[in-house]
Every structure is written in C-alpha cells, then in structure tokens.
Short mmCIF file of C-alpha atoms and ligand atoms in Angstrom, two decimals:
data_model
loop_
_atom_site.label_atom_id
_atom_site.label_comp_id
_atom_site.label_asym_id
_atom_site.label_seq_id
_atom_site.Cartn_x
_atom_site.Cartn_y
_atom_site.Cartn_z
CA UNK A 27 146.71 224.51 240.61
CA UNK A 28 147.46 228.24 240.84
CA UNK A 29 147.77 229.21 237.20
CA UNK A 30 150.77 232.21 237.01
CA UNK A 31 150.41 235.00 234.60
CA UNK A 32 152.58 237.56 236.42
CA UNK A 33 155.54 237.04 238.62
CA UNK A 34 157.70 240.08 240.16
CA UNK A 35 161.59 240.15 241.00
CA UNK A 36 162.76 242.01 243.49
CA UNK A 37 166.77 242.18 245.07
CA UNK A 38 166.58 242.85 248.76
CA UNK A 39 168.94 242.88 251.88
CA UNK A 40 172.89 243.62 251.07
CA UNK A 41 173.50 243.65 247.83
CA UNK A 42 176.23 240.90 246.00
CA UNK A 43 177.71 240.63 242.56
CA UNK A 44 175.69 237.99 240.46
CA UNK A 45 172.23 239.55 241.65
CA UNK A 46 171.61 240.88 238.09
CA UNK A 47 172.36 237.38 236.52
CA UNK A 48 169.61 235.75 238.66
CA UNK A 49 167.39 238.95 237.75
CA UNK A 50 167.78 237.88 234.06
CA UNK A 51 167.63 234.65 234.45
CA UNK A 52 164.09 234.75 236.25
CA UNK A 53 162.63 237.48 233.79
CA UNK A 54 163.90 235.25 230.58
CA UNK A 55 162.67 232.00 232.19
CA UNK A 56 159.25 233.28 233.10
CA UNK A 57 158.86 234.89 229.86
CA UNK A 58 159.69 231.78 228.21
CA UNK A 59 156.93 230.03 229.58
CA UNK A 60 154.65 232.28 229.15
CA UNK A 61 154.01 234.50 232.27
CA UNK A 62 154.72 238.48 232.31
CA UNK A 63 157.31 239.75 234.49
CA UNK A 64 157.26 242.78 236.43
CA UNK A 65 160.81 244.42 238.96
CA UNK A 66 160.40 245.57 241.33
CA UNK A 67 162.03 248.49 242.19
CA UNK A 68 164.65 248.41 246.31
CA UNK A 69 163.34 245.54 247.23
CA UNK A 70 160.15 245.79 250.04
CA UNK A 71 159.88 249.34 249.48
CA UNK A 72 158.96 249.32 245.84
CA UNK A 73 156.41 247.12 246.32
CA UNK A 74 154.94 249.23 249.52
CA UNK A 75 155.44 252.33 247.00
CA UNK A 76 154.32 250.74 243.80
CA UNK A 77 157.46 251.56 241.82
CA UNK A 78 157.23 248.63 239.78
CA UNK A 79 157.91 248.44 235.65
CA UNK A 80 156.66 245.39 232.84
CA UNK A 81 159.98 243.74 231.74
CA UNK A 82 160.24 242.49 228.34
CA UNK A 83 163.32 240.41 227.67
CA UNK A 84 165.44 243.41 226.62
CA UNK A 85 164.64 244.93 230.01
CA UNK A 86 166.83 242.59 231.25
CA UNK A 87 169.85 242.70 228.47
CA UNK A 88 173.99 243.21 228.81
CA UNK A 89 173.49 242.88 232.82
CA UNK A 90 175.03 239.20 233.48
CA UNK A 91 178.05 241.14 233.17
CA UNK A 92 177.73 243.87 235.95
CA UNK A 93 178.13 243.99 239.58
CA UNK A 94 175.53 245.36 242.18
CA UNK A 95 171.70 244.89 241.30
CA UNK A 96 169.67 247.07 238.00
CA UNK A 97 166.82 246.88 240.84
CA UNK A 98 168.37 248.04 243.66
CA UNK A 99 168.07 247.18 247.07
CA UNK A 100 167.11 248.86 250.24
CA UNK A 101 166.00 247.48 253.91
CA UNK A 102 161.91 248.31 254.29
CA UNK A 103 161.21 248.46 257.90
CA UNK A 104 157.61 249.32 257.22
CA UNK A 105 157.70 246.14 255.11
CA UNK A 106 157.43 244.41 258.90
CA UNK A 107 154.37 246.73 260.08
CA UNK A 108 150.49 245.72 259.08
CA UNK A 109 150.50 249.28 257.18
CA UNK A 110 153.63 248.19 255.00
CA UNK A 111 152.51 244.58 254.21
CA UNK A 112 148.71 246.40 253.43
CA UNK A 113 150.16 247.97 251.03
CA UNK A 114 152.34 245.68 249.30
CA UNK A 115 149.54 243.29 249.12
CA UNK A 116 147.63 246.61 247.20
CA UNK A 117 149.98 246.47 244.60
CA UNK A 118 150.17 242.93 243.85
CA UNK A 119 146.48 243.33 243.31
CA UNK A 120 147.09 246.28 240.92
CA UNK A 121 149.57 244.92 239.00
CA UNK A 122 148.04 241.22 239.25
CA UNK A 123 151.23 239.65 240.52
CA UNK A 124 150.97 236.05 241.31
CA UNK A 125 153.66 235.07 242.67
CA UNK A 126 157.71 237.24 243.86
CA UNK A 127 160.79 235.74 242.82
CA UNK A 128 163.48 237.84 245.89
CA UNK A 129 166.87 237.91 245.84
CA UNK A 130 168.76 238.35 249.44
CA UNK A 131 169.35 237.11 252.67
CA UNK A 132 167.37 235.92 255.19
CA UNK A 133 165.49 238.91 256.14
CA UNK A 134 164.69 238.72 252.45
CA UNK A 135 163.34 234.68 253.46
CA UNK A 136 161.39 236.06 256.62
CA UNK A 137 159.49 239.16 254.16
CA UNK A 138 158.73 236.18 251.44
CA UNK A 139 157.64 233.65 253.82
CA UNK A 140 154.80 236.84 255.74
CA UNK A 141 154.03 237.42 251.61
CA UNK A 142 153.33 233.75 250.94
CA UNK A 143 150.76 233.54 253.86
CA UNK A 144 149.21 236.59 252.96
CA UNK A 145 148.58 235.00 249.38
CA UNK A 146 151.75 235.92 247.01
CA UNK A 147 153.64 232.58 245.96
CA UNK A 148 157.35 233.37 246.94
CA UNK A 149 160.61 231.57 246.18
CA UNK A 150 163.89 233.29 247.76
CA UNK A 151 167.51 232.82 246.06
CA UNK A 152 170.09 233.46 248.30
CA UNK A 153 172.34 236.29 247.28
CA UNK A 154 174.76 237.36 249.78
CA UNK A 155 178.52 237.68 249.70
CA UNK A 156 178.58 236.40 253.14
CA UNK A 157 177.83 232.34 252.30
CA UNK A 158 175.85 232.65 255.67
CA UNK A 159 172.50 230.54 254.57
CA UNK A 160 173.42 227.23 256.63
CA UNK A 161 170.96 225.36 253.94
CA UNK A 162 172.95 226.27 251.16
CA UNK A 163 176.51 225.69 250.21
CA UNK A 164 177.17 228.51 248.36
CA UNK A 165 175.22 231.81 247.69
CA UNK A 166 175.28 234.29 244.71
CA UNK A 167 178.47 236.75 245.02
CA UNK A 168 180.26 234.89 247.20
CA UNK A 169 183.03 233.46 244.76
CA UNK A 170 183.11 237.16 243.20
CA UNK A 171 183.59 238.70 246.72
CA UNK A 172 186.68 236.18 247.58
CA UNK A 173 188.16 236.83 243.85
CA UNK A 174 188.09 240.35 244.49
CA UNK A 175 189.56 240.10 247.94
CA UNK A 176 192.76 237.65 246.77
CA UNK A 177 193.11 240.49 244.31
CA UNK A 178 193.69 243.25 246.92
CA UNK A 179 195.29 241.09 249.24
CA UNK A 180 197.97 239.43 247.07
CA UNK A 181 199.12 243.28 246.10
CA UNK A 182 199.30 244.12 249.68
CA UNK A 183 201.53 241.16 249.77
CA UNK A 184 203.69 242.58 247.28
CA UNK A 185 204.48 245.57 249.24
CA UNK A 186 205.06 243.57 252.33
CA UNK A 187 207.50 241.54 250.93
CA UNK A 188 209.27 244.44 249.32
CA UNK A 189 209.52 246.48 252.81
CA UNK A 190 209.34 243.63 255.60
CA UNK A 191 205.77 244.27 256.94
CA UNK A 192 202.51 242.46 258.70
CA UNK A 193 199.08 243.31 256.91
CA UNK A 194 196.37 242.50 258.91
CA UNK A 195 193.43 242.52 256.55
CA UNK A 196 189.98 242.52 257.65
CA UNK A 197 186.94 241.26 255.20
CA UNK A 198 183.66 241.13 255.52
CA UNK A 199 180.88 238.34 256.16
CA UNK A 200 178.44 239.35 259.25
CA UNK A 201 178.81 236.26 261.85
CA UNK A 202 180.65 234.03 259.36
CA UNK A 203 184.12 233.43 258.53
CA UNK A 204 183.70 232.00 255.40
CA UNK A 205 185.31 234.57 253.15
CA UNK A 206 187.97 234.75 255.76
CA UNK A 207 189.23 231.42 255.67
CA UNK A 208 188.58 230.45 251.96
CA UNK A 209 190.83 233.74 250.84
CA UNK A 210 193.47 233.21 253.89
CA UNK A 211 193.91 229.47 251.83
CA UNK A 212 194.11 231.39 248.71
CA UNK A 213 196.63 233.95 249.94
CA UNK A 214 198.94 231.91 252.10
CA UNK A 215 197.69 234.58 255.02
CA UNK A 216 200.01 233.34 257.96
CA UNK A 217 197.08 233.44 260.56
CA UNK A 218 192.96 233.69 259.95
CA UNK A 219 190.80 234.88 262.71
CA UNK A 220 187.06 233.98 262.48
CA UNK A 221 184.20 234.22 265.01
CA UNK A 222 183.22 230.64 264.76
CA UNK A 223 186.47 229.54 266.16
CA UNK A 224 188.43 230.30 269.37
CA UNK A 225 191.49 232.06 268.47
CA UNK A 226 195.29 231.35 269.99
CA UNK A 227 196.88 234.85 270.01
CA UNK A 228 200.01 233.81 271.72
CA UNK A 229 200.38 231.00 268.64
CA UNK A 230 200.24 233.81 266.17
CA UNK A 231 202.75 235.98 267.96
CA UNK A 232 205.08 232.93 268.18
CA UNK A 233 204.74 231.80 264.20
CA UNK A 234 205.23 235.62 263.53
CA UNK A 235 208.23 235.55 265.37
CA UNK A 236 210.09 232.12 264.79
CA UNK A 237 209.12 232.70 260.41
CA UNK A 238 211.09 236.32 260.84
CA UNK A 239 213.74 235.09 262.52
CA UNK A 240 213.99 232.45 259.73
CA UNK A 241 214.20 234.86 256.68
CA UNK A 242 210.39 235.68 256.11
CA UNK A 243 209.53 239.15 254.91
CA UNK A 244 206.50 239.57 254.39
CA UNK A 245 203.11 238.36 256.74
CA UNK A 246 199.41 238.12 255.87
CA UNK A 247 196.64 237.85 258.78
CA UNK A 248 193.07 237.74 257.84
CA UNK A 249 190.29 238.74 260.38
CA UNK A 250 186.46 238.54 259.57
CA UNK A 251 184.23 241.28 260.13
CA UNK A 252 182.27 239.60 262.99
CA UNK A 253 185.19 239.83 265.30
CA UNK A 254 184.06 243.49 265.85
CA UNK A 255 184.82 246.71 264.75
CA UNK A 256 188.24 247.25 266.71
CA UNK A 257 189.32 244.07 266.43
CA UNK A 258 191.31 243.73 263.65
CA UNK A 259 193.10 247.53 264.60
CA UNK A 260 193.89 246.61 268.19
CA UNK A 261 195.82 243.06 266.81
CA UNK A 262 197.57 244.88 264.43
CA UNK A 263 199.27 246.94 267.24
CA UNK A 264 199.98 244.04 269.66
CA UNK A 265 201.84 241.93 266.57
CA UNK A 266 203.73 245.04 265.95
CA UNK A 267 204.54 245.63 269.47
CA UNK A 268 204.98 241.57 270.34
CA UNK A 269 207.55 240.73 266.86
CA UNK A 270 208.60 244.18 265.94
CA UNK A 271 207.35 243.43 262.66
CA UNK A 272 206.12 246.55 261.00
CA UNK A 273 202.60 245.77 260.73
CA UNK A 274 199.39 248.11 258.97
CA UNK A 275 195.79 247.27 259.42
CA UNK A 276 193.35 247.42 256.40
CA UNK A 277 190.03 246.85 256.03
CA UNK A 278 188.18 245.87 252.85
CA UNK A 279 184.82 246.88 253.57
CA UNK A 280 182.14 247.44 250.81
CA UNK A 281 184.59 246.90 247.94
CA UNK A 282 184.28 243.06 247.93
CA UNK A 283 180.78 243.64 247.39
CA UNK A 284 181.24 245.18 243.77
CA UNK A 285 182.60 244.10 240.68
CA UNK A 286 181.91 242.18 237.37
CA UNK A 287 180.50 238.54 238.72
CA UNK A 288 182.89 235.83 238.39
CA UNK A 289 182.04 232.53 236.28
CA UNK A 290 180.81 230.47 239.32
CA UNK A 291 178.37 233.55 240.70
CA UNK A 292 176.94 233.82 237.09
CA UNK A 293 176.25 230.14 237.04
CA UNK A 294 174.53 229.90 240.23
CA UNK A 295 172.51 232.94 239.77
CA UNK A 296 171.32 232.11 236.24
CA UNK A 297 171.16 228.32 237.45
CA UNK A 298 168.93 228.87 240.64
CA UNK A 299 166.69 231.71 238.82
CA UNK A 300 165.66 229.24 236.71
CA UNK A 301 165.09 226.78 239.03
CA UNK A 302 163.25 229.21 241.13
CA UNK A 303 160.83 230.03 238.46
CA UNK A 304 159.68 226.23 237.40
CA UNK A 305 158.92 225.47 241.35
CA UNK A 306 156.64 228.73 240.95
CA UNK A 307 155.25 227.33 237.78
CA UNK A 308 154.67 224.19 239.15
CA UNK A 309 152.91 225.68 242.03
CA UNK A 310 155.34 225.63 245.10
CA UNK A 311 156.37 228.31 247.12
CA UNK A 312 158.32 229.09 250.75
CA UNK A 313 161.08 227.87 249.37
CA UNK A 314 164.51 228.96 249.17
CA UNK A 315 166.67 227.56 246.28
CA UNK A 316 169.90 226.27 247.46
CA UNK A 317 173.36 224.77 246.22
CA UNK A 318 173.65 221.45 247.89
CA UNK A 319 176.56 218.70 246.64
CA UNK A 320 176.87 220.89 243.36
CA UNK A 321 172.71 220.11 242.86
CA UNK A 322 170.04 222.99 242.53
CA UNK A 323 167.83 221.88 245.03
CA UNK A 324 164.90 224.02 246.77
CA UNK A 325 164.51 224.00 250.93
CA UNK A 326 161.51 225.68 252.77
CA UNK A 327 161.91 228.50 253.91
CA UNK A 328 161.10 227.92 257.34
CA UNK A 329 163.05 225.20 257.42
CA UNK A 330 165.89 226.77 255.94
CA UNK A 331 165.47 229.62 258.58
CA UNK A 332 165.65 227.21 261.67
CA UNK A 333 168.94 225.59 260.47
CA UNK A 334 170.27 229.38 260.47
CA UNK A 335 169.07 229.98 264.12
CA UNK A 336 170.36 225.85 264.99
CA UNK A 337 173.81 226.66 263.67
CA UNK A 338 174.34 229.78 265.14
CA UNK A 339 172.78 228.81 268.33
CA UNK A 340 169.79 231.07 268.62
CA UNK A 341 167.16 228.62 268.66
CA UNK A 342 163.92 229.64 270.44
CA UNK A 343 161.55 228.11 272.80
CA UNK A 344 159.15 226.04 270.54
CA UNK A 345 161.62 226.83 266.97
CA UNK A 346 161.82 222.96 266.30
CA UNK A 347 158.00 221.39 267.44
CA UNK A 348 156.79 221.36 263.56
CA UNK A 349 159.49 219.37 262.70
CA UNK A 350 159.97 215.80 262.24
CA UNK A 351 162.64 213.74 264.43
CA UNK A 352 163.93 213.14 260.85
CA UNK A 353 164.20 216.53 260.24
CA UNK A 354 165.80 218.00 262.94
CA UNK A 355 168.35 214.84 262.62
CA UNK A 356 168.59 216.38 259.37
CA UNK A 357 169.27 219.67 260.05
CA UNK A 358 172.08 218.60 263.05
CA UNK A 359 173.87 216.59 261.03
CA UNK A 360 174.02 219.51 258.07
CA UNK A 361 175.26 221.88 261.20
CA UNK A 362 177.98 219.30 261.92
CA UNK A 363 178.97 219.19 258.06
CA UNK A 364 179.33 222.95 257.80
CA UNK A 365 181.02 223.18 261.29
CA UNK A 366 183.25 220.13 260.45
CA UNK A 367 184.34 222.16 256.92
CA UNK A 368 185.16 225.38 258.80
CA UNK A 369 187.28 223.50 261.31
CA UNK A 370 188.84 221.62 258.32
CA UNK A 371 189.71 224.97 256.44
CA UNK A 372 191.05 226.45 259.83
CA UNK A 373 193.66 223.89 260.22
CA UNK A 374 194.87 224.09 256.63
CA UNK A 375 195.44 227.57 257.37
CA UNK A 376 197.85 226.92 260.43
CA UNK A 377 199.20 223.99 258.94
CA UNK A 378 200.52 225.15 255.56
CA UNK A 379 200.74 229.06 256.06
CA UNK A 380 203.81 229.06 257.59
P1 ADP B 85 169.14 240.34 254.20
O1 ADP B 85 168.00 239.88 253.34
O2 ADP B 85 170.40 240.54 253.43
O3 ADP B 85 169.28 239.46 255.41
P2 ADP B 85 167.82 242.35 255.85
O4 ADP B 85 167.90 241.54 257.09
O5 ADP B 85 168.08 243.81 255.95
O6 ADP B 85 168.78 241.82 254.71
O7 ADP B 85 166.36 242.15 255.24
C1 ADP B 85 165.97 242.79 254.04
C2 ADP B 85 164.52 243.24 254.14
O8 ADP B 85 163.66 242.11 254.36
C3 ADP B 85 164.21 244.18 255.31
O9 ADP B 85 164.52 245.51 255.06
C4 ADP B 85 162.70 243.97 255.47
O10 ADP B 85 161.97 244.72 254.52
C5 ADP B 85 162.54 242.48 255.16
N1 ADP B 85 162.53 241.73 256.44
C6 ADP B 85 163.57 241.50 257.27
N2 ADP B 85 163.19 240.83 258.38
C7 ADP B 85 161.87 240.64 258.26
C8 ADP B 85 160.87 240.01 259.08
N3 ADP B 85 161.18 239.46 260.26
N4 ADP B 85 159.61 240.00 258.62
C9 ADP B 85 159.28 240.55 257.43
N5 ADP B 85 160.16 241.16 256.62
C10 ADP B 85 161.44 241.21 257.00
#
C-alpha cells in the first residue's frame, strides 16, 4: 500500500464559509498521524506555479472561526491543458506530495480525478454554498450562506411591513434552488421561484392580491440566481404593476458567500476533513466525501460526477456504460429523493406562506 508522507490542501472553485475549518481539520489530522502537510496556495494555480508552504499545526490556528479560505481560491484554466497538468505534476515531485486533499465544487472533482490518474492520490470535499453535489446532502457553507441570507431578508421584512411594500429578493446557487427554498421556509417569503420547478406567475399575482386586500403589509418573494440575470428585476415590475403593491428588487449576490461559519458548516468541514484524510491514509482515492442520512460517507468521484450530469439532465452518450445496473438504479432513485425533497419544500412554501 502507498505509504503517505506528504499530503497538500488546496481550496478551489467558488469559495464558501467553512473552507478554512476543513483546511484545519485536514492539516491537524494528517499531522496527527504522522504525514507532513503542505497548502497550497489558489487552488490549481499554485500548484502549476509552485506557491506552496510546509504547515505545522499553528499554520493552521484561530481560522475555524473565519469566513472565505487562508488559501485562496482561483479558477486555473491552464490546470485543463497538458502544459498546466506538466507542471503541477513537477511540483508534486519537488515537494514529494503524495497525495491532494481539494476543497470545491465539481470542477474541483474533475481537476482531482485528471491528478489521481496522473499518479497524485486525491480526495475532494465539497465546499460550495450552492448544495449542488447531487451525491451529497449538504456541502460546506451552505447552512452559513442561508443564515446569512434570513439575516438580510428578515430586515428587509421589517421595512416592508413598516411602509406596505413587495421585496423580491434574489440569492444565489448556480442551477439550484436550494438556498432559495430552504430560506423562503425560513422567512415566510410569500412566493419562491427556482429553476428546477415550473413557476405559476398568475398564482403569485393572485395571493399578492387577495393577502393585501385582507390586511397584509408587507410581501417576501425569493428568486434563485439560475432564473437569469433579469429575472428577478423584470418580476418585480410586473407584481408592482399587477397588485399595486410597492415592490423593490434586491439581489444578494457575493455577500452570502462571507461570514463567520455557522455551527453546522464547522462540523461538516472539520467532520469530512478528517474523514478525507484516513481514506488517503488507508490508501483510497477519487473519492468525494459526502453527507448522506447525517453519515460521513465517501462516493467516487466519477460516480459522484454522473449523478450531477443524471440529475440535471446532461447525461452523455456512453456517461453510464461503466456502471452497474445496480448502480445506475442507485443513482435514479437518489435523483428521485433529491427531486422529491425540492418538490416537498416548494409546496410548503405555497401552502403556509400566505
Ligand atoms: P467549482 O470547483 O466550484 O465547480 P470551477 O468549475 O471553476 O469551480 O473549477 C475550479 C477549477 O477546477 C478550475 O479553475 C480548473 O482549474 C479545475 N477544473 C475545472 N474543470 C476541470 C476539468 N474538466 N478538468 C480538469 N480540471 C478542471
């Protein structure tokens, strides 16, 4: 069995509050066993570049508690090129790195999986505000993200109820709606708007309308990101012109993504850093380390990146020949489970926000 003396960490992708728990939590676990750590310094690039620096366990002190990532993060497309992977493979060999602990999304998962065949064990932990890794239930800085977003959105509520007006309030979360619909439960937003889900204007406009005429002041709509950029403006102008309720669009953007880690993200992070460090140690790698029925559990990689592409339907000619009949039973019925949840979540929404 490979023996490890040196593994690196490296944040890649968007960055997400609880990234610099799961940094500490991989440096203090693989210097507990015994093996050296190296970070590695915005993600693909630093290894390409060699900016790369020994960790001790003080390296890695008083950062459970802070937002954003000590290692930084940056896309690499050279990373994808022969020339880029050449040279990250260089420095692995000058540093003697065994084996890459990275922190992202699935880009992050595609770079780890091209490192692993080139010789570099890598395990991935998901870390993305976004909670769009169909293997996993939850991913590092998603809880942090919503927290933050109730936040903002329960003082825009304030000031809606005080001078009779419609926020529409866009979040982030790429293709998902996740965020959207957990913090529109969380609010009491009157309507959520998410691209998984077909979306009844008309009903909106009509709840809108029948609430004001029954006393309510103030309204709450949620839209996710991945309805588009003009999206969220444009429906703030037809509820405004359909009720006559004074309505404002606002959009959250990159704020969500900062912030001191909540309780949950720290957990996870330090939970599945640890994790991802004894499957290194005990010589497996591809794998992505996932939250699955409250259980630290690790999925590989390729796997884990087919059940993205099955669940968002973008499966490819061929995607789905190495796998077993098991497996893609498997990975359908986890695509109904997290389909099933959104629609359950949806129709909380419209039943209770009223
Ligand atoms: P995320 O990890 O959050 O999905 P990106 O998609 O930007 O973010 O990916 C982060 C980095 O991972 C990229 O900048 C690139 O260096 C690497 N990466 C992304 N896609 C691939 C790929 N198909 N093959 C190899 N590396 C990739």
């Amino acid at each position: 069995m490979k023996v490890f003396r040196k593994i690196g960490i490296l944040s890649s992708g968007g960055d997400a509050p609880g990234m610099n728990a799961a940094i500490r939590a991989v440096a203090r676990a693989a210097i507990s066993s015994g093996v050296q750590v190296v970070g590695i310094y915005s993600g693909y690039e630093g290894l390409i570049h060699d900016d790369v620096k020994d960790f001790t366990v003080r390296d890695v002190s008083n950062i459970v508690n802070h937002g954003g990532t000590v290692l930084f993060s940056a896309r690499s497309p050279l990373f994808k090129t022969k020339e880029g992977m050449d040279a990250a493979l260089e420095t692995c060999r000058r540093h003697a790195i065994d084996g890459i602990v990275a922190i992202g999304g699935d880009g992050t998962f595609r770079g780890a999986t091209d490192l692993t065949a080139h010789g570099v064990s890598c395990i991935g932990l998901p870390g993305t505000i976004d909670n769009d890794i169909t293997a996993t239930d939850y991913t590092i800085g998603f809880d942090t993200a919503m927290n933050t977003a109730i936040e903002m959105i329960d003082r825009l509520r304030d000031t809606c109820e005080s001078h009779a007006r419609c926020s529409v309030v866009e979040v982030m979360g790429r293709d998902a709606g996740d965020i959207a619909l957990q913090t529109a439960i969380a609010t009491g937003a009157t309507g959520v708007v998410v691209p998984e889900l077909s979306f009844d204007e008309a009903a909106l406009i009509e709840k809108i309308r029948t609430s004001r005429a029954l006393g309510k002041r103030n309204f709450i709509v949620i839209v996710a990101e991945g309805l588009g950029s003009t999206f969220g403006e444009e429906l703030t102008t037809r509820i405004e012109k359909e009720t006559g309720v004074e309505s404002r669009f606002a959009r959250l953007a990159h704020v969500i993504r900062g912030g001191v880690p909540s309780l949950r993200d720290r957990l996870l992070a330090t939970r599945m850093g640890e994790f991802a460090v004894d499957e290194l140690l005990a010589g497996r790698s591809n794998e992505v380390i996932c939250d699955v029925n409250n259980e630290i559990c690790a999925v590989d990689i390729d796997y884990a990146l087919i059940l993205d592409r099955m669940y968002k339907n973008k499966l490819k000619e061929g995607d789905l020949d190495r796998f077993t009949k098991e497996q893609i039973a498997e990975m359908q019925a986890a695509c109904a489970r997290r389909r099933a949840n959104i629609e359950s979540l949806y129709a909380t929404v419209n039943r209770l926000n009223l």
